Coordinates of C-alpha atoms in Angstrom, one line a residue:
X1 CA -44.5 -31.7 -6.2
X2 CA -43.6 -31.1 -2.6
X3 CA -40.0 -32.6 -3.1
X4 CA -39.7 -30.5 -6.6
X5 CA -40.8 -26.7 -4.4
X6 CA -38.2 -28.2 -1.6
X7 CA -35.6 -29.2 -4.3
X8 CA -35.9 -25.4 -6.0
X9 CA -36.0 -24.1 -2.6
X10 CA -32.4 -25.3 -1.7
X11 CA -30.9 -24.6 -5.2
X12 CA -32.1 -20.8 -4.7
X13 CA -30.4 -21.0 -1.3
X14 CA -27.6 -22.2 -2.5
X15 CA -27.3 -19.6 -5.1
X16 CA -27.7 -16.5 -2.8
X17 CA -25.3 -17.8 -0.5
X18 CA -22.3 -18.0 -3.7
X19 CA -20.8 -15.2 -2.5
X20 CA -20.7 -16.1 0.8
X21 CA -18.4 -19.3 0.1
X22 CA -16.4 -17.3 -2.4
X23 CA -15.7 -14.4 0.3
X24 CA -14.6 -17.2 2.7
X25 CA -12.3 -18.8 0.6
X26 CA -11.2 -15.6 -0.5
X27 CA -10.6 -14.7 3.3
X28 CA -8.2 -17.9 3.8
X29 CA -6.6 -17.7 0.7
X30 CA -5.3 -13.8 2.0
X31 CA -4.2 -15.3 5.4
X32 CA -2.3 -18.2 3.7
X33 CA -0.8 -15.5 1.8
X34 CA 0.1 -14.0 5.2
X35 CA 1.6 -17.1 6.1
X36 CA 3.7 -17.8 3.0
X37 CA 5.3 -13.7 3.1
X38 CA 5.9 -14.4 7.0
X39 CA 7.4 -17.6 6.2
X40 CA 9.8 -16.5 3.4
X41 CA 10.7 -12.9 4.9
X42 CA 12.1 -15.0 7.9
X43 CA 13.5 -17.9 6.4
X44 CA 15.3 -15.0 3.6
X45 CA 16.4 -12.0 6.8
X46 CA 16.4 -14.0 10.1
X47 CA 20.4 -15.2 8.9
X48 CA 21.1 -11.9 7.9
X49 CA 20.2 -10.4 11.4
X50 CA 22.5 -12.8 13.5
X51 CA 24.9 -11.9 11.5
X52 CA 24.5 -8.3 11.9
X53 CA 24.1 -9.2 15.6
X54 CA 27.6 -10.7 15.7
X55 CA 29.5 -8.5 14.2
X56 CA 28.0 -5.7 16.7
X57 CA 28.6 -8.0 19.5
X58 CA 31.9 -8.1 18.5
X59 CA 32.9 -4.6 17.6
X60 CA 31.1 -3.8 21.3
X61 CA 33.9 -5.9 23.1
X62 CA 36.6 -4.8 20.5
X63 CA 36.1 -1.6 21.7
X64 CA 35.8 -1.9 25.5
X65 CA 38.7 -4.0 25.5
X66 CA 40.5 -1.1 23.5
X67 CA 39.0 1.7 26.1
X68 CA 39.2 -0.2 29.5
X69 CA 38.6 3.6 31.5
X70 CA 35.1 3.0 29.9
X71 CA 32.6 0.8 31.6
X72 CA 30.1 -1.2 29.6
X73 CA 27.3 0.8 31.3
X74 CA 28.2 4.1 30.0
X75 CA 28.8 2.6 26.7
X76 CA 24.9 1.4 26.9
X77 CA 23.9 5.0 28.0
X78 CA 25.6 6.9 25.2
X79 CA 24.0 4.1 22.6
X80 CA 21.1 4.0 23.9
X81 CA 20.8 8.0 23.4
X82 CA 22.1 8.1 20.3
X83 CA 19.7 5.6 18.7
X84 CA 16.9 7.4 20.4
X85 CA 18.1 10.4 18.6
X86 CA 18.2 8.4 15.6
X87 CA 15.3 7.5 15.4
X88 CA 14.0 10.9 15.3
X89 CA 16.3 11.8 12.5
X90 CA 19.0 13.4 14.7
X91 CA 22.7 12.3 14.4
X92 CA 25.6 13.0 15.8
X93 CA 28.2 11.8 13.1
X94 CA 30.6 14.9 12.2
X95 CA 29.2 14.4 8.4
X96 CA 25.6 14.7 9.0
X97 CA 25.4 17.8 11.6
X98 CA 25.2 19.8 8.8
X99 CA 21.7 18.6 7.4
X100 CA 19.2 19.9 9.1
X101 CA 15.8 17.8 9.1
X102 CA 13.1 20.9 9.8
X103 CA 14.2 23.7 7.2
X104 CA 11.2 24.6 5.2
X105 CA 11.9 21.8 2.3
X106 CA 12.4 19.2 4.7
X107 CA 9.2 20.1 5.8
X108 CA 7.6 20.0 3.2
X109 CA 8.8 16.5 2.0
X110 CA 7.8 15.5 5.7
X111 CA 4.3 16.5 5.1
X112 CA 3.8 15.1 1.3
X113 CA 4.5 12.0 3.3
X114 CA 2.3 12.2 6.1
X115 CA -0.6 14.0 3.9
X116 CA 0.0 10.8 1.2
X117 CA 0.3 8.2 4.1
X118 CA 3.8 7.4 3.1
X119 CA 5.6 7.9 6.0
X120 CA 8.8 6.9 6.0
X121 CA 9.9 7.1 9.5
X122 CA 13.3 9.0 9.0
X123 CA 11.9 12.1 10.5
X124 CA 9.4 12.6 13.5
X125 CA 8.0 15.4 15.7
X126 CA 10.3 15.5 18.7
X127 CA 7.8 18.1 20.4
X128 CA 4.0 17.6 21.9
X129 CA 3.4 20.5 20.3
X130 CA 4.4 19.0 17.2
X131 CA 2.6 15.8 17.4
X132 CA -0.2 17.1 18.3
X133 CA -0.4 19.1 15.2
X134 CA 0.6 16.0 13.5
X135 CA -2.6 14.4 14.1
X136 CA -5.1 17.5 13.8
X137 CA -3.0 17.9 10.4
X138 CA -3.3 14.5 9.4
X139 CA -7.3 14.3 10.2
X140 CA -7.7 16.8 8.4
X141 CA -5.6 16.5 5.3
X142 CA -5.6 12.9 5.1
X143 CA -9.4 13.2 3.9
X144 CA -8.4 16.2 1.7
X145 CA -5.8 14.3 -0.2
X146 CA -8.3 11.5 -1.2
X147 CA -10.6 14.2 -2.2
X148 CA -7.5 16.1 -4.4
X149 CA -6.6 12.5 -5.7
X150 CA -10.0 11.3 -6.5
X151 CA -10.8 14.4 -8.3
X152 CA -7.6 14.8 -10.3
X153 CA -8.2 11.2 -11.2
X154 CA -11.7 11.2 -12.4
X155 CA -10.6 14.2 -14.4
X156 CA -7.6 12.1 -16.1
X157 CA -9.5 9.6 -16.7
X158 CA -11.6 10.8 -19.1
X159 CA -8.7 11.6 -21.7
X160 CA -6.4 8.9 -20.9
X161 CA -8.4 5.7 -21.2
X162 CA -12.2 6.2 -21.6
X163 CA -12.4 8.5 -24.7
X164 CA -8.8 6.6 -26.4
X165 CA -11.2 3.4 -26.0
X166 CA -14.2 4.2 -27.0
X167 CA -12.5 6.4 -29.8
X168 CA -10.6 2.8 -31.1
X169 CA -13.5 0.8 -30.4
X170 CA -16.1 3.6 -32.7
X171 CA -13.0 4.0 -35.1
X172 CA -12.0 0.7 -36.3
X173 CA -14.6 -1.5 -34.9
X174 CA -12.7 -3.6 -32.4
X175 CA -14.0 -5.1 -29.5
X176 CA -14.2 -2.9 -26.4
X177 CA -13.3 -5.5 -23.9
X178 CA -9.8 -5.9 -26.1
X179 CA -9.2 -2.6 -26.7
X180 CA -9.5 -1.9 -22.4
X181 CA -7.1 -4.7 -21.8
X182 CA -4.3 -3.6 -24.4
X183 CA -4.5 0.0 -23.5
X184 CA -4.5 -0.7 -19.6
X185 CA -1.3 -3.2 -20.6
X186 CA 0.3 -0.1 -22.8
X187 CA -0.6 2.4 -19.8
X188 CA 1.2 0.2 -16.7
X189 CA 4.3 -0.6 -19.0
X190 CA 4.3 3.6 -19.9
X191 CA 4.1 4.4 -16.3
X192 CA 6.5 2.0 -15.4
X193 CA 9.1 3.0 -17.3
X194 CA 8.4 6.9 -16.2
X195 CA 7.7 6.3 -12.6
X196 CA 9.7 3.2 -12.0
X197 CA 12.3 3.0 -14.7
X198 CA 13.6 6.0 -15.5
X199 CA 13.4 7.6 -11.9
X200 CA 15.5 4.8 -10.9
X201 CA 18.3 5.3 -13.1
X202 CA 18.4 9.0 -11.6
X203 CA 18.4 8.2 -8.5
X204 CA 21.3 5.8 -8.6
X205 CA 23.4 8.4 -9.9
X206 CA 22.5 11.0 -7.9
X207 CA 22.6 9.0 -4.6
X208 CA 26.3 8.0 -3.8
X209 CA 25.1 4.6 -1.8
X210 CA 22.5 3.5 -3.8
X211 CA 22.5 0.8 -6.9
X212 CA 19.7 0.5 -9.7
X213 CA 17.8 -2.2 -7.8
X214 CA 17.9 -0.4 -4.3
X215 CA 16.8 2.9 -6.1
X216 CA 13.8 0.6 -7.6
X217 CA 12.7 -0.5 -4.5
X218 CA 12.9 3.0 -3.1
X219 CA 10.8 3.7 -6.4
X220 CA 8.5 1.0 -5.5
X221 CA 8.1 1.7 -2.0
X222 CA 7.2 5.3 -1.9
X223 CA 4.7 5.0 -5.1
X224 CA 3.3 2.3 -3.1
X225 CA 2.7 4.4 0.1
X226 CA 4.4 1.4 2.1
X227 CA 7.2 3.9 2.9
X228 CA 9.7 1.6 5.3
X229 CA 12.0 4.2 5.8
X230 CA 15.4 2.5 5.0
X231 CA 16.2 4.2 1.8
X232 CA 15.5 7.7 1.7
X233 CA 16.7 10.3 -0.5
X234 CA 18.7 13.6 0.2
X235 CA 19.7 12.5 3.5
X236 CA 23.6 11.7 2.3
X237 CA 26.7 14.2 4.0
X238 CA 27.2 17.4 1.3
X239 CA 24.3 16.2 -0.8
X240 CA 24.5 18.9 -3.7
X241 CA 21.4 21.5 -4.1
X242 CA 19.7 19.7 -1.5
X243 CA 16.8 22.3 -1.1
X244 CA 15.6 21.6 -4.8
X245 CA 16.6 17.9 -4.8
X246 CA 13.8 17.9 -1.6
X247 CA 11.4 19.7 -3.5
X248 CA 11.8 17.7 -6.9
X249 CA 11.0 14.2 -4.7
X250 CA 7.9 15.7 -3.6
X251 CA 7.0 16.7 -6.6
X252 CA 8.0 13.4 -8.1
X253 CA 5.5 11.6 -5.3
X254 CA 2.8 13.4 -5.5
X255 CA 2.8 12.7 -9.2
X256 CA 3.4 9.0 -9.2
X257 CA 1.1 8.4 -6.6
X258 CA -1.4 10.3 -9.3
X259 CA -0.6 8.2 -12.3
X260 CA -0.5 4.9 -10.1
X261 CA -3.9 5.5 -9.4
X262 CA -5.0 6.2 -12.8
X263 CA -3.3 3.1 -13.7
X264 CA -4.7 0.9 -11.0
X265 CA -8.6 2.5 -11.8
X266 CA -7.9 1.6 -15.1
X267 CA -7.1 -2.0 -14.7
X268 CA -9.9 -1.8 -12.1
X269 CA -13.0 -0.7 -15.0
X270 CA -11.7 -3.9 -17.3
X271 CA -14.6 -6.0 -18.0
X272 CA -12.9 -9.0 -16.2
X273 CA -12.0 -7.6 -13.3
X274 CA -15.2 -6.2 -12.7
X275 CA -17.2 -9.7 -12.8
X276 CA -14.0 -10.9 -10.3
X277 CA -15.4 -9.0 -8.1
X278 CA -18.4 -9.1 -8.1
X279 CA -17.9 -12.9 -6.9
X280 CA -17.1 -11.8 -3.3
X281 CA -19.8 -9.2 -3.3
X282 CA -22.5 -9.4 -1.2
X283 CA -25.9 -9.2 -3.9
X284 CA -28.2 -7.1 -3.7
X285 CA -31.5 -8.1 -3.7
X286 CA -34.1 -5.8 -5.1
X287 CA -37.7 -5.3 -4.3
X288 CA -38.8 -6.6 -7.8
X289 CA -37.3 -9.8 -7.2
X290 CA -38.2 -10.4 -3.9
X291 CA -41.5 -9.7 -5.2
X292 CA -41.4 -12.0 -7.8
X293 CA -39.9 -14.7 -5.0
X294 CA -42.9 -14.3 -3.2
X295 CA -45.4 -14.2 -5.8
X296 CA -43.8 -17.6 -7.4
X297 CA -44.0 -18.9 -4.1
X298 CA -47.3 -18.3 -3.5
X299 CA -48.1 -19.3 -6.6
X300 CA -46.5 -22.7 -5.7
X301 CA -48.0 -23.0 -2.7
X302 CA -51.4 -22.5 -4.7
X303 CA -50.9 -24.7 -7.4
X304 CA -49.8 -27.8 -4.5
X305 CA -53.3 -26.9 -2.8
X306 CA -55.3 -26.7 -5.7
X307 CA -54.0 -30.5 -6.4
X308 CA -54.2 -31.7 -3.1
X309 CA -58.0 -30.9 -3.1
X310 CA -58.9 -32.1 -6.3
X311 CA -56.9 -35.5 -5.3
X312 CA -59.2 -35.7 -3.0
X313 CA -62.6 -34.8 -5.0
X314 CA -61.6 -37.3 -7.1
X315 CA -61.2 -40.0 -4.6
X316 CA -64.3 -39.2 -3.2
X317 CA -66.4 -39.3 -6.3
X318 CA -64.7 -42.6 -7.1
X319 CA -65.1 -44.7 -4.1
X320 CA -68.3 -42.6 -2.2
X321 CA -70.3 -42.2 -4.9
X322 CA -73.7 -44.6 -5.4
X323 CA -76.6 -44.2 -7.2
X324 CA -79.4 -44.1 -5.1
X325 CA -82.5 -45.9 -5.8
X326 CA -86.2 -44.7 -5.9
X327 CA -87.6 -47.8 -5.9
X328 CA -87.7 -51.9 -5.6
X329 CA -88.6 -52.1 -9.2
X330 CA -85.4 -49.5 -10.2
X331 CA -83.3 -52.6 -9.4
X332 CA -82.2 -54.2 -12.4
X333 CA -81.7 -57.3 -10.3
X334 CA -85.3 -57.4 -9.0
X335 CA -86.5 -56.6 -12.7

């Protein structure tokens, strides 16, 4: 009895602690996906950058060998400026001084990105002033965007995929756990060719240096709030009605990064998904069951007791007990 109460014991333990292995392996498997992006990211780029290094290397002493009046120092000083004012969006090429990078629509495509996390990196406060209202900006309307989104979402919801499903399912009778995963397929490949797709081809026309594929991964990039930076749009010499182009790509972001939440909450309330996750949850365990824990412990506690003593009545009655005589003539022997 004692071996079957220890056996139970350790198949319960085992059982609340499921989650625990499942989060473990589920914390190795991310940092061997880590592993495998670092791995291929360098193995793909790394020949690419000495190549790049090269070539600079070489144009460098082309050009000091071309302009000996100028010493290799001062040629490090003027670079070394210049990228600085790159990197704060500032350029000193004849065809870009007449893009300016804080007129109002600038601006505002600056702060779409900052409020949306985005960030692409192109432009930057070059003040303290400025940064410093960066961050009291960003505190506070970082919070207010995911308060916007999750509000506009919940609201889209509603009429994009809970009342189409349980409309299909009430309708025709088909299983509700189908009818979620086809409609949350029909959604991604609708918002795909929208937000991904479509958007791509424009851009590609529009932008002078850009291909379909690098216009998709710009796509891809900004929906995706990643925003690297190394594609971004309206920033070419004598772009055309720049001020509206500015203002139709933040519209276009705030948008996507609407219906790509819809879509991902979507996928996200599939019956499947949802028991996924629940294997790296931690369980909650509620005060009827431990209740119930104890009680059938006690209970099993009891039961072990109760048989332990009347193992031991019994033994007592079996081996202690003799009948006990009155007198000589009581003895069958002596009779």
């Amino acid at each position: 009895m004692l071996q079957s109460l220890a056996s139970n014991s350790c198949v319960r333990l085992i059982q609340n602690h499921k989650s625990t292995w499942y989060f473990v392996s589920l914390v190795l498997g991310y940092l061997l996906y880590l592993i495998f992006g670092a791995v291929v990211f360098s193995s793909v780029e790394l020949p690419y950058e000495d190549l790049l290094r090269q070539e600079l290397r070489a144009i460098k002493k082309q050009f000091l060998q071309e302009n000996e009046c100028l010493s290799e120092e001062r040629l490090e000083r003027f670079l070394k400026k210049a990228l600085e004012a790159s990197n704060y969006g500032v350029s000193i090429l004849n065809n870009a001084s007449a893009n300016w990078n804080w007129d109002f629509t600038s601006a505002l495509f600056f702060a779409s990105t900052v409020l949306s996390t985005t960030g692409y990196g192109h432009t930057a406060p070059l003040s303290d002033g400025g940064k410093a209202f960066c961050i009291i900006y960003s505190v506070i309307g970082i919070p207010f965007t995911l308060l916007f989104l999750t509000a506009v979402v919940q609201r889209i919801m509603v009429f994009s995929t809970r009342r189409p499903i349980v409309y299909i399912h009430t309708r025709w009778g088909l299983s509700k756990p189908l009818v979620a995963i086809v409609h949350a397929t029909l959604l991604a490949m609708l918002a795909v060719s929208c937000f991904f797709l479509i958007p791509a081809a424009i851009f590609s026309a529009l932008e002078e240096n850009w291909n379909f594929l690098e216009s998709f991964y710009f796509c891809f990039i900004s929906l995706s709030t990643i925003g690297l930076g190394d594609y971004v749009p309206g920033e070419a010499a004598n772009q055309k009605f720049r001020e509206l182009y500015k203002v139709g790509i933040t519209v276009y972001l705030i948008l996507g990064l609407i219906v790509m939440l819809v879509v991902l909450e979507t996928f996200c309330e599939l019956q499947q998904l949802k028991q996924l996750r629940k294997m790296f949850y931690l369980k909650k365990e509620k005060p009827q069951d431990r209740l119930a824990i104890l009680e059938h412990d006690h209970l099993s506690f009891t039961t072990v007791s109760d048989s332990s003593t009347a193992h031991r009545e019994v033994k007592t009655q079996t081996f202690v007990r003799v009948p006990s005589l009155v007198s000589p003539n009581d003895d069958p022997m002596i009779q």
